[in-house]
């Protein structure tokens, strides 16, 4: 949240940075090994790699602003 706020305030998103957040789900996750808890939350290594690949391959269309 703080990183996203800083990037936004500095105008980094205005320059075309692709950003996707990954957060803990809003549900209780039973205690287990850290690896299993990350799996249940969708925050394991494979999930992070999948999110990165989806983000890098996404087509983003920018609208040109003629007011600048």
PDB file of C-alpha atoms in Angstrom:
ATOM      1  CA  UNK A   1       0.000   0.000   0.000  1.00  0.00           C
ATOM      2  CA  UNK A   2       2.764   2.449   0.911  1.00  0.00           C
ATOM      3  CA  UNK A   3       4.803   1.532  -2.148  1.00  0.00           C
ATOM      4  CA  UNK A   4       1.772   1.951  -4.412  1.00  0.00           C
ATOM      5  CA  UNK A   5       1.034   5.322  -2.804  1.00  0.00           C
ATOM      6  CA  UNK A   6       4.626   6.510  -3.292  1.00  0.00           C
ATOM      7  CA  UNK A   7       4.677   5.411  -6.946  1.00  0.00           C
ATOM      8  CA  UNK A   8       1.371   7.166  -7.533  1.00  0.00           C
ATOM      9  CA  UNK A   9       2.482  10.394  -5.847  1.00  0.00           C
ATOM     10  CA  UNK A  10       5.690  10.484  -7.897  1.00  0.00           C
ATOM     11  CA  UNK A  11       3.762  10.024 -11.153  1.00  0.00           C
ATOM     12  CA  UNK A  12       5.384   6.700 -11.990  1.00  0.00           C
ATOM     13  CA  UNK A  13       2.045   5.244 -13.117  1.00  0.00           C
ATOM     14  CA  UNK A  14       1.690   8.165 -15.540  1.00  0.00           C
ATOM     15  CA  UNK A  15       4.742   6.859 -17.381  1.00  0.00           C
ATOM     16  CA  UNK A  16       3.250   3.465 -18.186  1.00  0.00           C
ATOM     17  CA  UNK A  17       4.406   1.326 -15.263  1.00  0.00           C
ATOM     18  CA  UNK A  18       2.401  -1.895 -15.089  1.00  0.00           C
ATOM     19  CA  UNK A  19       1.499  -2.620 -11.470  1.00  0.00           C
ATOM     20  CA  UNK A  20      -0.624  -5.359  -9.959  1.00  0.00           C
ATOM     21  CA  UNK A  21      -1.050  -5.821  -6.233  1.00  0.00           C
ATOM     22  CA  UNK A  22      -1.095  -9.157  -4.479  1.00  0.00           C
ATOM     23  CA  UNK A  23      -2.712  -9.149  -1.062  1.00  0.00           C
ATOM     24  CA  UNK A  24      -3.728 -11.584   1.628  1.00  0.00           C
ATOM     25  CA  UNK A  25      -7.334 -12.719   1.160  1.00  0.00           C
ATOM     26  CA  UNK A  26      -9.899 -11.335   3.586  1.00  0.00           C
ATOM     27  CA  UNK A  27     -10.493 -14.696   5.219  1.00  0.00           C
ATOM     28  CA  UNK A  28      -9.004 -16.669   8.068  1.00  0.00           C
ATOM     29  CA  UNK A  29      -6.239 -19.050   7.052  1.00  0.00           C
ATOM     30  CA  UNK A  30      -5.686 -21.910   9.476  1.00  0.00           C
ATOM     31  CA  UNK A  31      -2.230 -22.206  10.986  1.00  0.00           C
ATOM     32  CA  UNK A  32       0.053 -24.476   9.022  1.00  0.00           C
ATOM     33  CA  UNK A  33       3.564 -24.375   7.642  1.00  0.00           C
ATOM     34  CA  UNK A  34       4.427 -21.049   6.002  1.00  0.00           C
ATOM     35  CA  UNK A  35       4.601 -22.757   2.607  1.00  0.00           C
ATOM     36  CA  UNK A  36       1.075 -24.184   2.917  1.00  0.00           C
ATOM     37  CA  UNK A  37      -0.297 -20.877   4.183  1.00  0.00           C
ATOM     38  CA  UNK A  38       1.227 -19.031   1.214  1.00  0.00           C
ATOM     39  CA  UNK A  39      -0.284 -21.668  -1.097  1.00  0.00           C
ATOM     40  CA  UNK A  40      -3.745 -21.174   0.425  1.00  0.00           C
ATOM     41  CA  UNK A  41      -3.398 -17.393   0.147  1.00  0.00           C
ATOM     42  CA  UNK A  42      -2.249 -17.546  -3.475  1.00  0.00           C
ATOM     43  CA  UNK A  43       1.051 -15.908  -2.571  1.00  0.00           C
ATOM     44  CA  UNK A  44       3.456 -18.729  -3.318  1.00  0.00           C
ATOM     45  CA  UNK A  45       6.264 -18.588  -5.856  1.00  0.00           C
ATOM     46  CA  UNK A  46       4.179 -19.997  -8.718  1.00  0.00           C
ATOM     47  CA  UNK A  47       1.335 -17.538  -8.073  1.00  0.00           C
ATOM     48  CA  UNK A  48       3.762 -14.616  -8.103  1.00  0.00           C
ATOM     49  CA  UNK A  49       5.368 -15.796 -11.344  1.00  0.00           C
ATOM     50  CA  UNK A  50       1.914 -16.262 -12.929  1.00  0.00           C
ATOM     51  CA  UNK A  51       0.903 -12.716 -11.907  1.00  0.00           C
ATOM     52  CA  UNK A  52       4.113 -11.289 -13.375  1.00  0.00           C
ATOM     53  CA  UNK A  53       3.653 -13.173 -16.645  1.00  0.00           C
ATOM     54  CA  UNK A  54       0.002 -12.070 -16.904  1.00  0.00           C
ATOM     55  CA  UNK A  55       0.993  -8.470 -16.255  1.00  0.00           C
ATOM     56  CA  UNK A  56       3.837  -8.453 -18.762  1.00  0.00           C
ATOM     57  CA  UNK A  57       1.674  -9.999 -21.474  1.00  0.00           C
ATOM     58  CA  UNK A  58      -1.369  -7.777 -20.850  1.00  0.00           C
ATOM     59  CA  UNK A  59      -2.368  -5.318 -23.520  1.00  0.00           C
ATOM     60  CA  UNK A  60      -2.789  -1.873 -22.057  1.00  0.00           C
ATOM     61  CA  UNK A  61      -4.225   0.894 -24.201  1.00  0.00           C
ATOM     62  CA  UNK A  62      -3.221   4.427 -23.316  1.00  0.00           C
ATOM     63  CA  UNK A  63      -5.400   7.336 -24.328  1.00  0.00           C
ATOM     64  CA  UNK A  64      -3.394  10.294 -25.532  1.00  0.00           C
ATOM     65  CA  UNK A  65      -4.187  13.415 -23.574  1.00  0.00           C
ATOM     66  CA  UNK A  66      -3.881  16.485 -25.797  1.00  0.00           C
ATOM     67  CA  UNK A  67      -4.290  18.830 -22.826  1.00  0.00           C
ATOM     68  CA  UNK A  68      -0.664  18.443 -21.688  1.00  0.00           C
TER      69      UNK A  68
END
